[in-house]
Amino acid sequence: MLPFSKSGPIAQRGLRTAIRASIGSRSVHVAKRVCLAPLFVRHRTYATSTATTATSTDPIVLTESRKATHKVPSAKKKLVLLGTGWGSTTILKTLDTNSYNVVVVSPRNYFLFTPLLPSCTVGTTESRSIMEPIRHIIGRRSKDIRFYEAECADIDMSKKELVLEQGVEVDSASSQGTRTRINYDYLVVGIGGTYNTFGTPGVEKYACFLKEMGDVSKIRRRLKDAIEKASFANISEAERDRLLHMVVVGGGPTGVEFAGELHDLIAEDLSRWVPELASKIRITLVESLPNVLPSFDKKLVYYTQRMFKKTGINLLTNTTVRKVGEKTLTVHNSVSGSETEIPYGTIVWAAGIRARQFAHTLRAKVPDVQTSGRGLIIDDYLRVQGTEDIWALGDCTVSKNAPLAQVASQQGKWLSKAFNSMAKDGEKEAVDGSSLIATKTKPFVYSSNGSLAYIGGEKAIAELPFFNKSIVVGGPFTSVFWKAYCLWELSSVRSSLSVATDWAKRAMFGRTISVD
């Protein structure tokens, strides 16, 4: 359509202006029909509710009579997303935001790319490179989306109301901030998980964790302080050995990747900065199961253990931590039954996760149904059992799927697609959203895209699905594939370029573990 034609946009704008001036606040569509109808339609009379009549030359009576049979559209439903992790962020990226009033609530104002978190602890990747501000994501979707940087402290399911607490650290019980309330029509709980100490004494006080970005600075500081203290000549050899002993608890992907990154720091950088200390640094990985990486293929497990032995990383399998002291930890070997006290300088706890506090707050509202202390019990449609119009996904849930990033991401895609379909159906006022999604949508089924893990020494392992089989590979080429996959999966071009630049700087100039 040409812009200056009789039916073009400019001509239409002129017509709209003239009509609005003549009829006030009535819509353009109605005004066109009213003004042009006498030219093409026979004059008719319409009865009013008071038994009077009017001709079609009266535009108000004509318009109201025809419009009376039309249903006035209702307001959009308010969809509240709790959390800015993998599941919630995926929903935010794929949801039809024109169909819902979307509100995002999280104490963390960014999305964290967790696969590269271990590399940040040793300076391979800079912290800000894997943090995508949530307002950037919102800005790319819709300016109508609201974001509240707050912790969800409580819920009133009868009123469909959330209590938000501002100015409080995540999972902090010692202080209270400003509280406010917001309502919701649909609620998605994607608050993720936090570290799990399994009730082991001393872990909270003395160990470092590897779950949030704040943990990265703490680990860097512990590593730096241990190395600098060990460089003084007036300390004993026993104390120096203790300071230079790095212990990692947990043989899952996070623990294995951190141990690999720590080995790279020692072999590639500390060997040049402090060669007299680098040869004395020891890494010990403690795992309660017979092998590390229990979710991987056995061939990859044996390959990883062989590489660790070759690079000098000490593996203590079938070993659980009984308690952690200020300078030593006590471990128990389930095979021999013996207990050993191990001196350490830095200990990183990567042994498990548990649901955050709000998941337990929601569980307490329906204790007869939510009986698992690990998190929210959900069904195959991601509905929180015992509630209405509340869904949950990711690490805060209890289901048949493992607590993995790709599980939460697929759950987010499935749920956003279900919400989009529900908005198109136009039936969301007839029944509750939970029932409608379960009626119109197939259950969520997780499909594994494979598993990847970096094990240090520019080597990685991968288990990739291929038709009905799995391809298992490991080595330097797999490390290149792992890096390419990370760059592809990062949430924005900015993040991908930042990480690629960090890797290039590390290759040319080495790492840095400087910390305030």
Coordinates of C-alpha atoms in Angstrom, one line a residue:
M1 CA 0.0 0.0 0.0
L2 CA 1.5 3.3 -1.1
P3 CA 1.7 6.0 1.7
F4 CA 0.0 8.7 -0.4
S5 CA -2.8 6.7 -1.9
K6 CA -6.4 7.3 -1.1
S7 CA -6.4 4.3 1.2
G8 CA -2.8 4.8 2.5
P9 CA -1.8 5.5 6.1
I10 CA -1.7 9.3 5.7
A11 CA -5.1 9.5 4.2
Q12 CA -6.4 7.2 6.9
R13 CA -4.9 9.4 9.6
G14 CA -6.7 12.4 8.2
L15 CA -10.0 10.5 8.2
R16 CA -9.5 9.4 11.7
T17 CA -8.8 12.9 12.9
A18 CA -11.9 14.3 11.3
I19 CA -14.1 11.6 12.7
R20 CA -12.7 11.9 16.2
A21 CA -13.3 15.6 16.1
S22 CA -16.9 15.0 15.1
I23 CA -17.9 12.3 17.6
G24 CA -15.6 12.8 20.6
S25 CA -14.2 9.7 22.3
R26 CA -15.8 7.0 20.1
S27 CA -13.5 4.6 18.3
V28 CA -12.5 5.1 14.7
H29 CA -13.9 1.7 13.7
V30 CA -17.4 2.5 15.1
A31 CA -17.3 6.0 13.6
K32 CA -16.6 4.8 10.1
R33 CA -19.5 2.4 10.3
V34 CA -21.9 5.1 11.7
C35 CA -21.0 7.8 9.2
L36 CA -20.8 5.6 6.1
A37 CA -23.7 3.2 6.8
P38 CA -26.4 5.5 5.4
L39 CA -24.7 5.5 2.0
F40 CA -24.8 1.7 1.6
V41 CA -27.5 0.3 3.9
R42 CA -31.3 0.7 3.8
H43 CA -32.8 2.7 6.6
R44 CA -34.1 0.6 9.4
T45 CA -35.7 1.2 12.8
Y46 CA -34.5 -0.3 16.0
A47 CA -36.5 -0.7 19.2
T48 CA -35.2 0.6 22.5
S49 CA -35.8 -0.8 25.9
T50 CA -38.5 1.9 26.5
A51 CA -40.5 0.8 23.4
T52 CA -39.6 3.9 21.5
T53 CA -38.2 3.8 17.9
A54 CA -35.5 5.5 16.1
T55 CA -34.2 5.5 12.5
S56 CA -30.8 4.6 11.4
T57 CA -30.0 8.3 11.0
D58 CA -29.4 8.3 14.7
P59 CA -25.9 7.0 15.1
I60 CA -26.0 6.4 18.8
V61 CA -29.0 4.1 18.7
L62 CA -27.7 2.2 15.7
T63 CA -24.3 1.6 17.2
E64 CA -25.4 0.6 20.7
S65 CA -28.0 -1.8 19.3
R66 CA -25.4 -3.6 17.1
K67 CA -22.7 -3.5 19.8
A68 CA -25.0 -4.9 22.4
T69 CA -24.6 -8.5 21.0
H70 CA -20.8 -8.3 21.3
K71 CA -18.9 -9.6 24.3
V72 CA -16.6 -7.0 25.8
P73 CA -13.1 -8.4 26.2
S74 CA -11.8 -8.9 29.8
A75 CA -8.6 -7.6 31.3
K76 CA -5.4 -9.7 30.8
K77 CA -4.5 -12.1 33.5
K78 CA -1.5 -11.3 35.8
L79 CA 1.3 -13.9 35.6
V80 CA 3.9 -13.6 38.3
L81 CA 7.3 -15.3 37.8
L82 CA 9.3 -15.9 41.0
G83 CA 13.1 -16.2 40.3
T84 CA 15.5 -15.3 37.5
G85 CA 17.0 -18.7 37.0
W86 CA 17.0 -21.0 34.0
G87 CA 13.3 -21.9 34.1
S88 CA 11.9 -18.4 34.8
T89 CA 14.2 -16.7 32.3
T90 CA 13.2 -19.2 29.6
I91 CA 9.5 -18.4 30.2
L92 CA 10.3 -14.7 30.0
K93 CA 12.0 -15.1 26.7
T94 CA 9.4 -17.3 25.0
L95 CA 6.1 -16.2 26.5
D96 CA 3.6 -14.1 24.5
T97 CA 3.8 -11.1 26.7
N98 CA 0.9 -9.4 24.9
S99 CA -1.5 -11.9 26.4
Y100 CA -0.5 -11.5 30.0
N101 CA 0.5 -8.8 32.5
V102 CA 3.9 -10.2 33.5
V103 CA 5.6 -9.5 36.8
V104 CA 9.1 -10.8 37.6
V105 CA 10.1 -11.0 41.3
S106 CA 13.6 -12.0 42.4
P107 CA 16.3 -10.8 44.9
R108 CA 18.8 -11.3 42.1
N109 CA 18.5 -8.8 39.3
Y110 CA 20.4 -10.9 36.7
F111 CA 20.4 -14.3 35.1
L112 CA 23.5 -16.3 36.0
F113 CA 25.0 -18.7 33.5
T114 CA 26.0 -21.4 36.0
P115 CA 28.0 -23.8 33.8
L116 CA 30.9 -21.2 33.8
L117 CA 30.7 -20.4 37.5
P118 CA 33.6 -22.6 38.5
S119 CA 35.8 -20.9 35.9
C120 CA 35.1 -17.5 37.5
T121 CA 36.6 -18.7 40.8
V122 CA 40.1 -18.9 39.3
G123 CA 39.9 -16.0 36.8
T124 CA 39.4 -17.9 33.6
T125 CA 36.2 -16.0 33.1
E126 CA 35.2 -12.7 34.6
S127 CA 32.1 -12.6 36.8
R128 CA 30.2 -10.0 34.8
S129 CA 30.6 -11.8 31.6
I130 CA 28.2 -14.6 32.7
M131 CA 25.7 -12.2 34.4
E132 CA 22.9 -11.0 32.1
P133 CA 20.9 -8.1 33.7
I134 CA 17.2 -9.1 33.9
R135 CA 16.2 -5.6 32.8
H136 CA 18.1 -6.1 29.5
I137 CA 16.0 -9.3 28.9
I138 CA 12.8 -7.5 29.8
G139 CA 13.8 -4.5 27.5
R140 CA 14.1 -6.9 24.6
R141 CA 10.7 -8.4 25.2
S142 CA 8.2 -5.7 26.3
K143 CA 8.4 -2.4 28.3
D144 CA 5.2 -3.4 30.1
I145 CA 6.8 -6.2 32.0
R146 CA 7.4 -5.3 35.7
F147 CA 10.4 -6.3 37.8
Y148 CA 10.6 -6.2 41.5
E149 CA 14.0 -6.8 43.2
A150 CA 12.7 -8.5 46.3
E151 CA 12.3 -11.8 48.2
C152 CA 8.9 -13.5 48.2
A153 CA 8.3 -14.1 52.0
D154 CA 4.8 -15.4 52.1
I155 CA 1.7 -16.2 50.1
D156 CA -2.1 -16.1 50.7
M157 CA -3.5 -18.6 48.3
S158 CA -7.2 -17.8 49.1
K159 CA -6.6 -14.1 48.1
K160 CA -4.0 -15.0 45.5
E161 CA -1.6 -12.5 47.1
L162 CA 2.1 -12.5 47.6
V163 CA 4.1 -10.8 50.3
L164 CA 7.4 -9.3 49.0
E165 CA 10.2 -8.2 51.3
Q166 CA 12.7 -5.7 49.9
G167 CA 16.3 -5.0 51.0
V168 CA 17.0 -8.4 52.4
E169 CA 19.7 -10.9 51.4
V170 CA 18.6 -14.2 49.9
D171 CA 17.6 -16.7 52.6
S172 CA 18.4 -14.1 55.3
A173 CA 16.4 -14.6 58.6
S174 CA 18.2 -12.0 60.7
S175 CA 16.9 -8.8 59.2
Q176 CA 13.6 -7.5 57.8
G177 CA 13.2 -5.1 55.0
T178 CA 10.2 -3.2 53.6
R179 CA 7.2 -5.4 52.9
T180 CA 4.7 -5.0 50.1
R181 CA 1.9 -7.1 48.7
I182 CA 1.0 -7.9 45.1
N183 CA -1.8 -10.1 43.7
Y184 CA -1.5 -12.7 41.0
D185 CA -3.8 -14.8 38.7
Y186 CA -1.2 -17.3 37.7
L187 CA 2.0 -18.0 39.7
V188 CA 5.2 -19.8 38.5
V189 CA 7.7 -20.6 41.2
G190 CA 11.2 -20.9 39.7
I191 CA 13.3 -19.8 42.7
G192 CA 15.9 -22.5 42.3
G193 CA 17.9 -24.1 45.1
T194 CA 20.6 -23.3 47.5
Y195 CA 23.5 -25.4 49.0
N196 CA 22.7 -28.4 51.1
T197 CA 25.0 -29.2 54.1
F198 CA 23.0 -32.4 55.1
G199 CA 23.3 -31.2 58.7
T200 CA 27.1 -31.6 58.8
P201 CA 28.6 -29.6 61.7
G202 CA 30.9 -26.7 60.8
V203 CA 30.1 -26.5 57.1
E204 CA 28.0 -23.3 57.3
K205 CA 30.7 -21.6 59.4
Y206 CA 34.0 -22.7 57.7
A207 CA 33.3 -23.9 54.1
C208 CA 32.9 -21.9 50.9
F209 CA 30.0 -22.8 48.6
L210 CA 29.7 -22.6 44.8
K211 CA 26.1 -21.7 44.0
E212 CA 25.9 -17.9 43.6
M213 CA 28.1 -15.1 42.3
G214 CA 28.9 -14.0 45.8
D215 CA 30.5 -17.3 46.4
V216 CA 33.1 -16.6 43.7
S217 CA 34.6 -13.7 45.5
K218 CA 34.8 -15.6 48.8
I219 CA 36.6 -18.5 47.1
R220 CA 39.0 -16.2 45.4
R221 CA 39.8 -14.5 48.7
R222 CA 40.4 -17.8 50.5
L223 CA 42.7 -19.0 47.7
K224 CA 44.7 -15.7 47.6
D225 CA 45.0 -15.5 51.4
A226 CA 46.2 -19.1 51.7
I227 CA 48.9 -18.7 49.1
E228 CA 50.1 -15.4 50.5
K229 CA 50.3 -16.7 54.0
A230 CA 52.1 -19.8 52.8
S231 CA 54.8 -17.6 51.2
F232 CA 56.1 -16.3 54.6
A233 CA 59.4 -17.9 55.7
N234 CA 58.6 -17.9 59.4
I235 CA 55.8 -20.6 59.3
S236 CA 56.4 -24.3 59.8
E237 CA 56.3 -26.8 56.9
A238 CA 53.2 -28.5 58.5
E239 CA 51.4 -25.2 58.5
R240 CA 52.4 -24.4 54.9
D241 CA 51.2 -27.8 53.8
R242 CA 47.9 -27.2 55.5
L243 CA 47.4 -23.8 53.9
L244 CA 48.2 -25.2 50.4
H245 CA 45.8 -28.1 50.7
M246 CA 42.6 -27.4 48.8
V247 CA 39.6 -29.7 49.5
V248 CA 36.5 -30.0 47.3
V249 CA 33.5 -31.9 48.7
G250 CA 31.2 -33.3 46.1
G251 CA 32.0 -35.3 43.0
G252 CA 29.2 -34.0 40.8
P253 CA 29.8 -31.8 37.7
T254 CA 30.3 -28.7 39.8
G255 CA 32.9 -30.2 42.1
V256 CA 34.7 -32.0 39.2
E257 CA 34.8 -28.8 37.1
F258 CA 36.0 -26.7 40.0
A259 CA 38.8 -29.2 40.7
G260 CA 39.8 -29.1 37.0
E261 CA 39.8 -25.3 36.9
L262 CA 41.9 -25.2 40.1
H263 CA 44.4 -27.5 38.6
D264 CA 44.7 -25.3 35.5
L265 CA 45.3 -22.3 37.8
I266 CA 48.2 -24.1 39.5
A267 CA 49.7 -25.6 36.4
E268 CA 49.5 -22.6 34.1
D269 CA 49.7 -19.5 36.3
L270 CA 50.9 -20.2 39.9
S271 CA 53.8 -22.2 38.5
R272 CA 55.0 -18.9 37.0
W273 CA 54.0 -16.6 39.9
V274 CA 55.1 -18.7 42.9
P275 CA 57.0 -21.7 41.5
E276 CA 58.4 -22.6 45.0
L277 CA 54.8 -23.0 46.3
A278 CA 53.0 -24.3 43.2
S279 CA 54.6 -27.8 43.4
K280 CA 53.4 -28.1 47.1
I281 CA 49.7 -27.3 46.4
R282 CA 47.5 -30.3 46.7
I283 CA 43.9 -30.9 45.6
T284 CA 41.6 -33.5 47.2
L285 CA 38.1 -34.3 45.9
V286 CA 35.8 -36.1 48.5
E287 CA 32.8 -38.1 47.2
S288 CA 30.5 -40.3 49.2
L289 CA 29.6 -42.6 46.3
P290 CA 32.0 -45.2 44.7
N291 CA 32.7 -42.9 41.7
V292 CA 32.6 -39.3 40.7
L293 CA 30.0 -38.1 38.1
P294 CA 27.4 -40.8 38.9
S295 CA 25.0 -39.5 36.2
F296 CA 27.6 -40.0 33.4
D297 CA 28.5 -43.1 31.4
K298 CA 31.0 -45.4 33.1
K299 CA 33.6 -44.9 30.4
L300 CA 33.6 -41.2 31.0
V301 CA 33.8 -41.7 34.8
Y302 CA 36.9 -44.0 34.4
Y303 CA 38.4 -41.5 31.9
T304 CA 37.9 -38.6 34.4
Q305 CA 39.4 -40.5 37.3
R306 CA 42.3 -41.6 35.2
M307 CA 43.0 -37.9 34.2
F308 CA 42.7 -36.8 37.8
K309 CA 45.2 -39.3 38.9
K310 CA 47.6 -38.3 36.1
T311 CA 47.3 -34.6 37.0
G312 CA 47.7 -35.2 40.8
I313 CA 44.2 -34.6 42.0
N314 CA 43.6 -37.0 44.9
L315 CA 40.2 -38.8 44.9
L316 CA 38.6 -40.0 48.1
T317 CA 35.5 -42.0 47.1
N318 CA 33.2 -43.8 49.4
T319 CA 34.0 -41.1 51.9
T320 CA 31.6 -38.8 53.7
V321 CA 32.5 -35.6 55.7
R322 CA 31.5 -36.0 59.4
K323 CA 32.4 -32.5 60.6
V324 CA 34.4 -29.4 59.5
G325 CA 36.6 -27.5 61.9
E326 CA 38.5 -24.2 61.4
K327 CA 41.6 -25.9 60.1
T328 CA 40.7 -29.6 59.8
L329 CA 37.8 -31.8 58.6
T330 CA 36.9 -35.3 59.7
V331 CA 36.0 -37.9 57.0
H332 CA 34.6 -41.4 57.3
N333 CA 35.3 -44.2 54.8
S334 CA 32.3 -46.4 54.3
V335 CA 34.4 -49.3 53.0
S336 CA 37.1 -49.5 55.8
G337 CA 34.9 -47.9 58.5
S338 CA 37.9 -45.7 59.5
E339 CA 37.8 -42.0 60.3
T340 CA 40.5 -39.6 59.4
E341 CA 41.3 -36.0 60.3
I342 CA 42.5 -34.0 57.3
P343 CA 44.1 -30.5 57.6
Y344 CA 43.0 -28.0 54.9
G345 CA 43.6 -24.4 53.9
T346 CA 40.5 -23.9 51.7
I347 CA 37.4 -26.1 51.5
V348 CA 34.7 -25.8 48.9
W349 CA 31.4 -27.5 49.5
A350 CA 29.6 -28.6 46.3
A351 CA 27.9 -31.7 47.7
G352 CA 24.2 -31.0 47.0
I353 CA 21.3 -28.6 46.8
R354 CA 18.0 -28.0 48.6
A355 CA 14.9 -25.9 48.0
R356 CA 14.9 -22.3 49.2
Q357 CA 12.8 -21.0 52.1
F358 CA 9.8 -19.9 50.1
A359 CA 9.3 -23.4 48.8
H360 CA 8.9 -24.6 52.4
T361 CA 6.6 -21.7 53.1
L362 CA 4.4 -22.8 50.3
R363 CA 4.6 -26.4 51.4
A364 CA 3.4 -25.4 54.8
K365 CA 0.1 -24.1 53.3
V366 CA -0.9 -27.6 52.1
P367 CA 1.0 -30.0 54.5
D368 CA -1.3 -32.9 53.8
V369 CA -0.2 -33.0 50.1
Q370 CA 3.3 -31.4 50.1
T371 CA 5.0 -34.1 52.2
S372 CA 8.5 -34.0 50.9
G373 CA 11.1 -32.0 52.7
R374 CA 13.3 -31.7 49.6
G375 CA 10.9 -29.2 47.8
L376 CA 7.6 -28.7 46.0
I377 CA 5.9 -31.9 44.7
I378 CA 4.7 -31.3 41.1
D379 CA 2.9 -33.5 38.6
D380 CA 3.5 -34.1 34.9
Y381 CA 2.0 -30.7 34.1
L382 CA 4.3 -28.9 36.5
R383 CA 1.4 -28.0 38.8
V384 CA 2.2 -27.7 42.5
Q385 CA 0.1 -30.4 44.1
G386 CA -2.7 -29.2 46.5
T387 CA -2.8 -25.7 44.9
E388 CA -4.7 -23.9 42.2
D389 CA -3.0 -21.8 39.4
I390 CA 0.5 -22.4 40.8
W391 CA 3.2 -24.1 38.8
A392 CA 6.8 -24.8 39.8
L393 CA 10.0 -25.8 37.9
G394 CA 13.7 -26.3 38.4
D395 CA 15.7 -27.1 41.5
C396 CA 12.9 -26.1 44.0
T397 CA 10.8 -29.1 42.9
V398 CA 10.5 -32.8 43.6
S399 CA 9.9 -34.8 40.4
K400 CA 11.3 -37.7 38.4
N401 CA 13.7 -35.4 36.6
A402 CA 17.2 -34.5 37.9
P403 CA 18.0 -31.0 39.1
L404 CA 19.7 -29.9 35.9
A405 CA 19.8 -26.6 34.1
Q406 CA 18.6 -28.1 30.9
V407 CA 15.6 -29.7 32.7
A408 CA 14.6 -26.3 34.1
S409 CA 15.1 -24.7 30.6
Q410 CA 12.9 -27.3 28.9
Q411 CA 10.3 -27.0 31.6
G412 CA 10.2 -23.2 31.0
K413 CA 9.7 -23.7 27.3
W414 CA 6.9 -26.2 27.8
L415 CA 5.1 -24.0 30.3
S416 CA 5.4 -20.8 28.2
K417 CA 4.0 -22.8 25.2
A418 CA 1.1 -24.0 27.4
F419 CA 0.4 -20.4 28.6
N420 CA 0.5 -19.2 25.0
S421 CA -2.0 -21.9 23.9
M422 CA -4.3 -21.1 26.8
A423 CA -4.3 -17.4 25.8
K424 CA -5.3 -18.3 22.2
D425 CA -8.1 -20.6 23.3
G426 CA -9.8 -17.8 25.1
E427 CA -11.3 -20.2 27.6
K428 CA -9.3 -19.2 30.7
E429 CA -12.3 -17.6 32.3
A430 CA -14.4 -20.8 32.1
V431 CA -12.1 -23.0 34.3
D432 CA -8.9 -22.5 36.3
G433 CA -5.7 -22.3 34.4
S434 CA -4.3 -25.5 35.9
S435 CA -7.2 -27.6 34.7
L436 CA -7.2 -25.9 31.3
I437 CA -3.5 -26.6 30.7
A438 CA -3.9 -30.2 31.8
T439 CA -6.9 -30.6 29.5
K440 CA -5.4 -29.0 26.4
T441 CA -1.7 -29.9 26.7
K442 CA 0.3 -33.1 26.7
P443 CA 2.3 -33.8 29.9
F444 CA 5.9 -32.5 30.1
V445 CA 8.5 -35.0 29.0
Y446 CA 12.2 -34.3 29.5
S447 CA 14.4 -35.1 26.5
S448 CA 18.1 -35.2 27.3
N449 CA 20.3 -33.1 25.1
G450 CA 23.4 -34.7 26.5
S451 CA 25.9 -34.0 29.3
L452 CA 29.1 -32.0 29.2
A453 CA 31.7 -31.4 31.9
Y454 CA 35.2 -29.7 31.9
I455 CA 37.8 -31.8 33.8
G456 CA 40.9 -29.5 33.4
G457 CA 44.0 -29.7 31.3
E458 CA 42.0 -28.4 28.3
K459 CA 40.1 -31.6 28.3
A460 CA 36.3 -32.2 28.7
I461 CA 33.9 -35.1 28.5
A462 CA 30.6 -35.4 26.7
E463 CA 27.7 -37.8 26.5
L464 CA 25.5 -37.0 23.5
P465 CA 22.3 -38.7 22.4
F466 CA 22.3 -40.1 18.9
F467 CA 19.0 -41.7 17.8
N468 CA 18.6 -44.5 20.4
K469 CA 22.2 -44.6 21.5
S470 CA 24.7 -42.3 23.2
I471 CA 28.0 -41.1 22.0
V472 CA 30.7 -40.8 24.7
V473 CA 33.8 -38.8 24.0
G474 CA 36.5 -37.1 26.0
G475 CA 39.7 -35.2 25.4
P476 CA 41.0 -31.9 23.9
F477 CA 38.6 -31.8 21.0
T478 CA 35.7 -32.3 23.4
S479 CA 37.0 -29.2 25.3
V480 CA 36.6 -27.2 22.1
F481 CA 33.1 -28.5 21.7
W482 CA 32.3 -27.6 25.3
K483 CA 33.5 -24.0 24.8
A484 CA 31.5 -23.7 21.6
Y485 CA 28.4 -25.0 23.4
C486 CA 28.8 -22.5 26.2
L487 CA 29.1 -19.6 23.8
W488 CA 26.0 -20.8 22.0
E489 CA 24.0 -21.2 25.2
L490 CA 24.8 -17.8 26.7
S491 CA 21.8 -15.6 26.9
S492 CA 23.0 -12.7 24.7
V493 CA 25.6 -11.8 22.1
R494 CA 27.1 -9.4 24.6
S495 CA 27.7 -12.3 27.1
S496 CA 29.1 -14.5 24.3
L497 CA 31.6 -11.9 23.2
S498 CA 32.6 -11.1 26.8
V499 CA 33.3 -14.7 27.6
A500 CA 35.2 -15.2 24.3
T501 CA 37.3 -12.1 25.1
D502 CA 38.0 -13.4 28.6
W503 CA 39.3 -16.7 27.2
A504 CA 41.5 -14.8 24.7
K505 CA 42.9 -12.6 27.4
R506 CA 43.6 -15.7 29.6
A507 CA 45.5 -17.4 26.7
M508 CA 47.6 -14.3 26.1
F509 CA 48.2 -12.8 29.5
G510 CA 47.2 -15.5 32.0
R511 CA 44.6 -15.5 34.8
T512 CA 44.1 -13.1 37.7
I513 CA 42.6 -13.9 41.1
S514 CA 42.8 -10.3 42.3
V515 CA 40.0 -9.5 44.8
D516 CA 39.2 -6.5 47.0

